[in-house]
Short mmCIF file of N, CA, C and O in Angstrom, two decimals:
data_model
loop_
_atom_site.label_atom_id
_atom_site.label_comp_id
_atom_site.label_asym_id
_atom_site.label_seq_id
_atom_site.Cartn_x
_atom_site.Cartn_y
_atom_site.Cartn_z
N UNK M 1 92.92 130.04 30.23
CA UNK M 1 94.25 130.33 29.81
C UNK M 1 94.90 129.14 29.13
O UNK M 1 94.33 128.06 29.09
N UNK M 2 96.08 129.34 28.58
CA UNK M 2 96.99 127.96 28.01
C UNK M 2 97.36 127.55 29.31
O UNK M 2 97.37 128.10 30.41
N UNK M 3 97.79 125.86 28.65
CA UNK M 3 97.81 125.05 29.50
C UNK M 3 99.40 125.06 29.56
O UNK M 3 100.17 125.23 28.61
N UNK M 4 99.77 124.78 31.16
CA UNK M 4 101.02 124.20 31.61
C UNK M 4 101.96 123.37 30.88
O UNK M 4 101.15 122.46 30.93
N UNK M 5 102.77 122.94 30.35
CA UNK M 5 103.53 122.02 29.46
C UNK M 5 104.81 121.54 30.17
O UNK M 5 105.85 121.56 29.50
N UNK M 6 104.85 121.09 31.55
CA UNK M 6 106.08 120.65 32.28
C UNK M 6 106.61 119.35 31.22
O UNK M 6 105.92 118.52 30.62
N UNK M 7 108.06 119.55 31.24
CA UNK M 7 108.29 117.92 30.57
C UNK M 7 109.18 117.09 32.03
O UNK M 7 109.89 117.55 32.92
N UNK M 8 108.82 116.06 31.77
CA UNK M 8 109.69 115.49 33.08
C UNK M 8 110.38 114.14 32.66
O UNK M 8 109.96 113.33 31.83
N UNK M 9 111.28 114.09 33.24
CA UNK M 9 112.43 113.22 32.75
C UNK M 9 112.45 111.62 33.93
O UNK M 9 112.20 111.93 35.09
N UNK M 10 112.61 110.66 33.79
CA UNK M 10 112.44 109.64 34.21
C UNK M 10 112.05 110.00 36.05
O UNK M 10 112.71 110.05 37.09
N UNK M 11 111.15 110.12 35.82
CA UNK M 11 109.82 109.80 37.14
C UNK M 11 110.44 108.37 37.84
O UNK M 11 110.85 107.33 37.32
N UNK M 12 110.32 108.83 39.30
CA UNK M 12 110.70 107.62 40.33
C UNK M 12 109.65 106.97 40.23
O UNK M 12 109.74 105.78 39.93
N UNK M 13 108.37 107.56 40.44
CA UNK M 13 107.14 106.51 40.17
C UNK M 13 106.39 107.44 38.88
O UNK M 13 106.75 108.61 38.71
N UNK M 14 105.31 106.82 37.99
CA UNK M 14 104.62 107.25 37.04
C UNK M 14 103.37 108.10 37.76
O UNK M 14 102.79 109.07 37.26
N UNK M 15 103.09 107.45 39.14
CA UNK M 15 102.00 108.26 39.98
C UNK M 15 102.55 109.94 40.02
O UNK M 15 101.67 110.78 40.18
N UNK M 16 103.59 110.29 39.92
CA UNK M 16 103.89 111.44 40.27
C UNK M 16 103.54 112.32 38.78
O UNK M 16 103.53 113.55 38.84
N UNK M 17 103.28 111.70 37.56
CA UNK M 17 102.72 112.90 35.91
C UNK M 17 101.48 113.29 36.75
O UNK M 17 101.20 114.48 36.63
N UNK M 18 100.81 112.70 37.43
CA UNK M 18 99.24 113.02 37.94
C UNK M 18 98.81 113.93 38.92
O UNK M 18 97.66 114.30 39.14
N UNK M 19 100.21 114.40 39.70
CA UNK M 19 100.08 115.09 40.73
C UNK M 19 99.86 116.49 39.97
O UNK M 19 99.57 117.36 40.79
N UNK M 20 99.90 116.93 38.77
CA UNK M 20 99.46 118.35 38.40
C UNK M 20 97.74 118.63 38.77
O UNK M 20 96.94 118.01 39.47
N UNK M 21 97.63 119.83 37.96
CA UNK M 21 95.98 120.10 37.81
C UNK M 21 95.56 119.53 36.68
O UNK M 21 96.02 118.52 36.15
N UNK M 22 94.39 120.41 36.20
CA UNK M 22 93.98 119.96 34.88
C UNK M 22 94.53 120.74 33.90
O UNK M 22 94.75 120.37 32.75
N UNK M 23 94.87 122.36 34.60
CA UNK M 23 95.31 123.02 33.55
C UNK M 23 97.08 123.07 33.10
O UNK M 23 97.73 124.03 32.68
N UNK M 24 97.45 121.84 33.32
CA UNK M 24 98.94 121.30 33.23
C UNK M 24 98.91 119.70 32.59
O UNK M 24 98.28 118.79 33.13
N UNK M 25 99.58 119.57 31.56
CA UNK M 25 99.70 118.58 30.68
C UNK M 25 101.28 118.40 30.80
O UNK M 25 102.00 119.13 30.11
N UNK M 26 101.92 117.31 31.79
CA UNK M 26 102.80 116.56 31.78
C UNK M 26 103.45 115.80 30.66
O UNK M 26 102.67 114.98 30.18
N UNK M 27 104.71 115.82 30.06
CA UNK M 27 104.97 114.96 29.08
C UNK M 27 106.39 113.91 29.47
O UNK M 27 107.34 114.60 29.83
N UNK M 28 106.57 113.07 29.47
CA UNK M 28 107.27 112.31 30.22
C UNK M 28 108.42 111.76 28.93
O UNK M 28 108.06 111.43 27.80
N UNK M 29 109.66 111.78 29.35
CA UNK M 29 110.97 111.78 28.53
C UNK M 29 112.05 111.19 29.57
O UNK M 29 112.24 111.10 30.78
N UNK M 30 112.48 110.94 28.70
CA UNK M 30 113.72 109.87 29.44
C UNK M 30 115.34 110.29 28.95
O UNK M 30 115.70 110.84 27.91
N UNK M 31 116.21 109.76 30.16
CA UNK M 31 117.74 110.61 30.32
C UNK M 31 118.35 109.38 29.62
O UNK M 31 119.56 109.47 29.41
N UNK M 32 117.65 108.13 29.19
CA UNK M 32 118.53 106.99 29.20
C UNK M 32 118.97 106.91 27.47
O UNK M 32 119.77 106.01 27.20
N UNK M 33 118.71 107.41 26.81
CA UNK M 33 119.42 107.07 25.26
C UNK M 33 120.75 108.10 25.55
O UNK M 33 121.78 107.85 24.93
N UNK M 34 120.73 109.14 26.41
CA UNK M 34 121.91 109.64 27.01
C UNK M 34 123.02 108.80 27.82
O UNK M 34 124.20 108.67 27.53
N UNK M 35 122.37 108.33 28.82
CA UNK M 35 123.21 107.46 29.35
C UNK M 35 123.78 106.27 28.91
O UNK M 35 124.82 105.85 29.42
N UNK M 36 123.27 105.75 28.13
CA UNK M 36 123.39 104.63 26.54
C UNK M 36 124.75 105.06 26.36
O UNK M 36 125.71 104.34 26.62
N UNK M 37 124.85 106.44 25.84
CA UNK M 37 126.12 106.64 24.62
C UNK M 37 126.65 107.20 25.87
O UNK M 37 127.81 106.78 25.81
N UNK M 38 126.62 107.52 26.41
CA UNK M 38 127.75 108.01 27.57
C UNK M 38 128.81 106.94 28.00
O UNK M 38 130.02 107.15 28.01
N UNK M 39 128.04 105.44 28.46
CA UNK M 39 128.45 104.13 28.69
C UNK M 39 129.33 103.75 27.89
O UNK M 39 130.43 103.35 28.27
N UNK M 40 128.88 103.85 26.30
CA UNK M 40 129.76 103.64 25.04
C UNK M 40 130.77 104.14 25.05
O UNK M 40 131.74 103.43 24.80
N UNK M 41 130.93 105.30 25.29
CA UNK M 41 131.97 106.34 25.02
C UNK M 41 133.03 106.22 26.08
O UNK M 41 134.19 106.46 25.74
N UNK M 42 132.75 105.85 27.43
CA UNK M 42 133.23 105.28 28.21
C UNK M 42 134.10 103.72 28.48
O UNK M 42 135.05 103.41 29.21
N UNK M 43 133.09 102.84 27.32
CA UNK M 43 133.97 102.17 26.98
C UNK M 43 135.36 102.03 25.66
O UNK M 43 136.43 101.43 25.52
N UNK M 44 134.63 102.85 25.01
CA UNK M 44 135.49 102.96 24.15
C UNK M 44 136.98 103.59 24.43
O UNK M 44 138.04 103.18 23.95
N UNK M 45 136.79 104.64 25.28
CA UNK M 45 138.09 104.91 25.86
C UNK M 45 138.71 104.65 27.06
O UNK M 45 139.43 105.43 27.68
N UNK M 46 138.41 103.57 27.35
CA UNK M 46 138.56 102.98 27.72
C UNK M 46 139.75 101.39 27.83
O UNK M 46 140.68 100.92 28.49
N UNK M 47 138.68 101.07 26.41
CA UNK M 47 139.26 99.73 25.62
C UNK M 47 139.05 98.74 25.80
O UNK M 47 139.79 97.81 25.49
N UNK M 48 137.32 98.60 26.71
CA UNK M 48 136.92 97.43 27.32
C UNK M 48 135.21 97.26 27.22
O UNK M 48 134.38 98.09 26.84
N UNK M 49 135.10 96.41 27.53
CA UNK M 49 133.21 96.18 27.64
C UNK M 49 133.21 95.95 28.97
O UNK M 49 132.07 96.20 29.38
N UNK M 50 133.83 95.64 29.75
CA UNK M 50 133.65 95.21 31.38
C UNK M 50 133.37 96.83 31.76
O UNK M 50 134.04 97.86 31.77
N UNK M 51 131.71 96.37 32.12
CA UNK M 51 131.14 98.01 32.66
C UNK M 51 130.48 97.27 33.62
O UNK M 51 130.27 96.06 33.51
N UNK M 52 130.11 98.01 34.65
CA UNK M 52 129.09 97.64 35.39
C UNK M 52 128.00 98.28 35.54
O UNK M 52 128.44 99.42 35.38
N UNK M 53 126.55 98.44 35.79
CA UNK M 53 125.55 99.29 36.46
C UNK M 53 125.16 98.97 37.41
O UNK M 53 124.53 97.95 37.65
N UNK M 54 125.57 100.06 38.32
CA UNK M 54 124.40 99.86 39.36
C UNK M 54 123.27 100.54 39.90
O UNK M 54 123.09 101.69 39.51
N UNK M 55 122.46 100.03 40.74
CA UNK M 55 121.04 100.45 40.72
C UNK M 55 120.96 100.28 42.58
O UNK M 55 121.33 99.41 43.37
N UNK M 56 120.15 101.83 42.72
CA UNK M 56 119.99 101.58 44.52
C UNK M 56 119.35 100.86 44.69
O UNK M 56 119.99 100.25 45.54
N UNK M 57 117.95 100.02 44.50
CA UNK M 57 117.42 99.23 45.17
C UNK M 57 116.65 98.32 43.83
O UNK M 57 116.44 98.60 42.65
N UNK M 58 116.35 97.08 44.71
CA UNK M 58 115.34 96.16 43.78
C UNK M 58 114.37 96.92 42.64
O UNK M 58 114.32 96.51 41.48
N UNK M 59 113.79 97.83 43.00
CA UNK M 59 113.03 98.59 42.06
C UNK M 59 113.13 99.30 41.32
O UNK M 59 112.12 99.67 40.72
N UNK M 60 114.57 99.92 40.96
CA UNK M 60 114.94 100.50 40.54
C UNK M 60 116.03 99.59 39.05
O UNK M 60 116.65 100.14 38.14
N UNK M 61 115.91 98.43 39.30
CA UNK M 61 116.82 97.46 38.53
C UNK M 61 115.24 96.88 37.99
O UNK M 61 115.45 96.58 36.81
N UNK M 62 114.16 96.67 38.23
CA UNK M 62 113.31 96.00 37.65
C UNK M 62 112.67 97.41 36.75
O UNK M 62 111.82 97.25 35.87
N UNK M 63 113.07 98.41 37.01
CA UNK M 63 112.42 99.51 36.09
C UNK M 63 113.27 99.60 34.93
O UNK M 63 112.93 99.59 33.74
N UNK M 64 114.74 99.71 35.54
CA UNK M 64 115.40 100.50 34.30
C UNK M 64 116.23 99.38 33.10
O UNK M 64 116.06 99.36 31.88
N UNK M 65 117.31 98.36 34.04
CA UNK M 65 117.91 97.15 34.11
C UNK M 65 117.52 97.02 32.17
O UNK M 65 118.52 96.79 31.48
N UNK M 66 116.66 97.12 31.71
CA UNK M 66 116.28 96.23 30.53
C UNK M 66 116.79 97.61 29.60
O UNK M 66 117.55 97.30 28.68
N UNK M 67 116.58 98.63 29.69
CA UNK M 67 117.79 99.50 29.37
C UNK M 67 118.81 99.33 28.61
O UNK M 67 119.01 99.66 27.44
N UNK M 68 119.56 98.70 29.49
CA UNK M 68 120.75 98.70 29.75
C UNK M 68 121.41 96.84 28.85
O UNK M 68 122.30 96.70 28.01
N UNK M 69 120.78 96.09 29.31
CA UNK M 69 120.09 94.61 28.60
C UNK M 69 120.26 94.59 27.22
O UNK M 69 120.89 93.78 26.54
N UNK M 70 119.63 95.58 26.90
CA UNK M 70 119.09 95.64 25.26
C UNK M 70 120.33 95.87 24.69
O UNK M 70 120.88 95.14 23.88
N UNK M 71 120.94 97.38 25.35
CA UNK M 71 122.19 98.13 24.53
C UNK M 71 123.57 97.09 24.81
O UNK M 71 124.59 96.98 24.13
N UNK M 72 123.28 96.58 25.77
CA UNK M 72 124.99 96.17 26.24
C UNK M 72 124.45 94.50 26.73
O UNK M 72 124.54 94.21 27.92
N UNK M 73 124.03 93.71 25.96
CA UNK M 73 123.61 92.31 26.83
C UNK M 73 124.26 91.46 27.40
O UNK M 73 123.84 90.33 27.68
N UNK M 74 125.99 92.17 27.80
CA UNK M 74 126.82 91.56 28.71
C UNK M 74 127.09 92.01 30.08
O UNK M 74 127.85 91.57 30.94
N UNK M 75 126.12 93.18 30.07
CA UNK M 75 126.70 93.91 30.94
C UNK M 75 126.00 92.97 32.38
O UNK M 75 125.12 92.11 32.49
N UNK M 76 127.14 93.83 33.55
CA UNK M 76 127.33 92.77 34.62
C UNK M 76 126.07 94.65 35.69
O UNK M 76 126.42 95.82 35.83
N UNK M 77 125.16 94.17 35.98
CA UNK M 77 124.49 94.59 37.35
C UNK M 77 124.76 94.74 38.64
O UNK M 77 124.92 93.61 39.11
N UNK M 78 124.93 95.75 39.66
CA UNK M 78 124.91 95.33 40.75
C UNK M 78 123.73 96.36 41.68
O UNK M 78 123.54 97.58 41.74
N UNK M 79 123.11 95.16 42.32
CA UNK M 79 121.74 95.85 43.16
C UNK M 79 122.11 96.35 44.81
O UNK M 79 122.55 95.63 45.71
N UNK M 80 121.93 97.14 44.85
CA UNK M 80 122.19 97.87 46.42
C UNK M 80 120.86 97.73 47.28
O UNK M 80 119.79 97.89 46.70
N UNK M 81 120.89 97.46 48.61
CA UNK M 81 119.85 97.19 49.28
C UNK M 81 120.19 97.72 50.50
O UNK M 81 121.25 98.29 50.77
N UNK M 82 119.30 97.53 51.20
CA UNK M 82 119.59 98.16 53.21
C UNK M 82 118.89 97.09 53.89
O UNK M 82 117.83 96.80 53.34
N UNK M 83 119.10 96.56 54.69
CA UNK M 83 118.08 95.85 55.96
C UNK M 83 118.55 96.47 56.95
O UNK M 83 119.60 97.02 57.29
N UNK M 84 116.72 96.11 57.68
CA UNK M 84 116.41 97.48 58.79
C UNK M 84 116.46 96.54 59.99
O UNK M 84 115.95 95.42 60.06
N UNK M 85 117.14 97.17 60.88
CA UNK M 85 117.66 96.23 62.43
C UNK M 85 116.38 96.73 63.06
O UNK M 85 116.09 97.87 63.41
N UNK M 86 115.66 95.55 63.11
CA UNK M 86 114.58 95.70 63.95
C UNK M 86 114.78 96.00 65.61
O UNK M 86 113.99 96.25 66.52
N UNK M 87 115.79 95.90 65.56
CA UNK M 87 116.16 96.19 67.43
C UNK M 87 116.84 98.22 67.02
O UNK M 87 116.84 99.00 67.98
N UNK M 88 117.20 98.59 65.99
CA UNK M 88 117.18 99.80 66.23
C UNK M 88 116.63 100.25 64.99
O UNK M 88 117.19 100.37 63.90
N UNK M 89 115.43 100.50 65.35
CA UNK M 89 114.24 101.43 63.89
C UNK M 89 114.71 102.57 63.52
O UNK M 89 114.11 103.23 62.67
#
């Protein structure tokens, strides 16, 4: 039969295009030239460049972060984290 044609949009990990069969061909696309001009537009009515992004965890700022770098190279980051109380797991 024809093959599957899922498109998928920014993957938490890249391991997950692989989880199909064979008879499914994954194509991988991204939300971020959206979120680009959204930011813009936001500042613009705004009337400012002071934006911030933030990102839930370390890995998630080393994936996307350069993004964001490129379009806006003032922009200010902030990384969210958790530490785990080893006395309550």
């Amino acid at each position: 039969g024809q093959k599957n044609r899922p498109m998928l949009y920014d993957l938490h990990t890249l391991q997950n295009r692989f989880f199909f069969d064979l008879n499914t061909i994954a194509t991988l696309h991204s939300a971020f030239p959206l979120i680009i001009n959204k930011v813009r537009d936001m500042q613009r009515r705004a009337g400012t460049n002071e934006v911030a992004i933030c990102f839930p965890d370390a890995g998630a700022e080393k994936r996307f972060a350069h993004y964001f770098h490129e379009a806006f190279p003032e922009i200010h980051t902030v990384v969210c984290g958790k530490k785990r109380d080893p006395d309550r797991p």
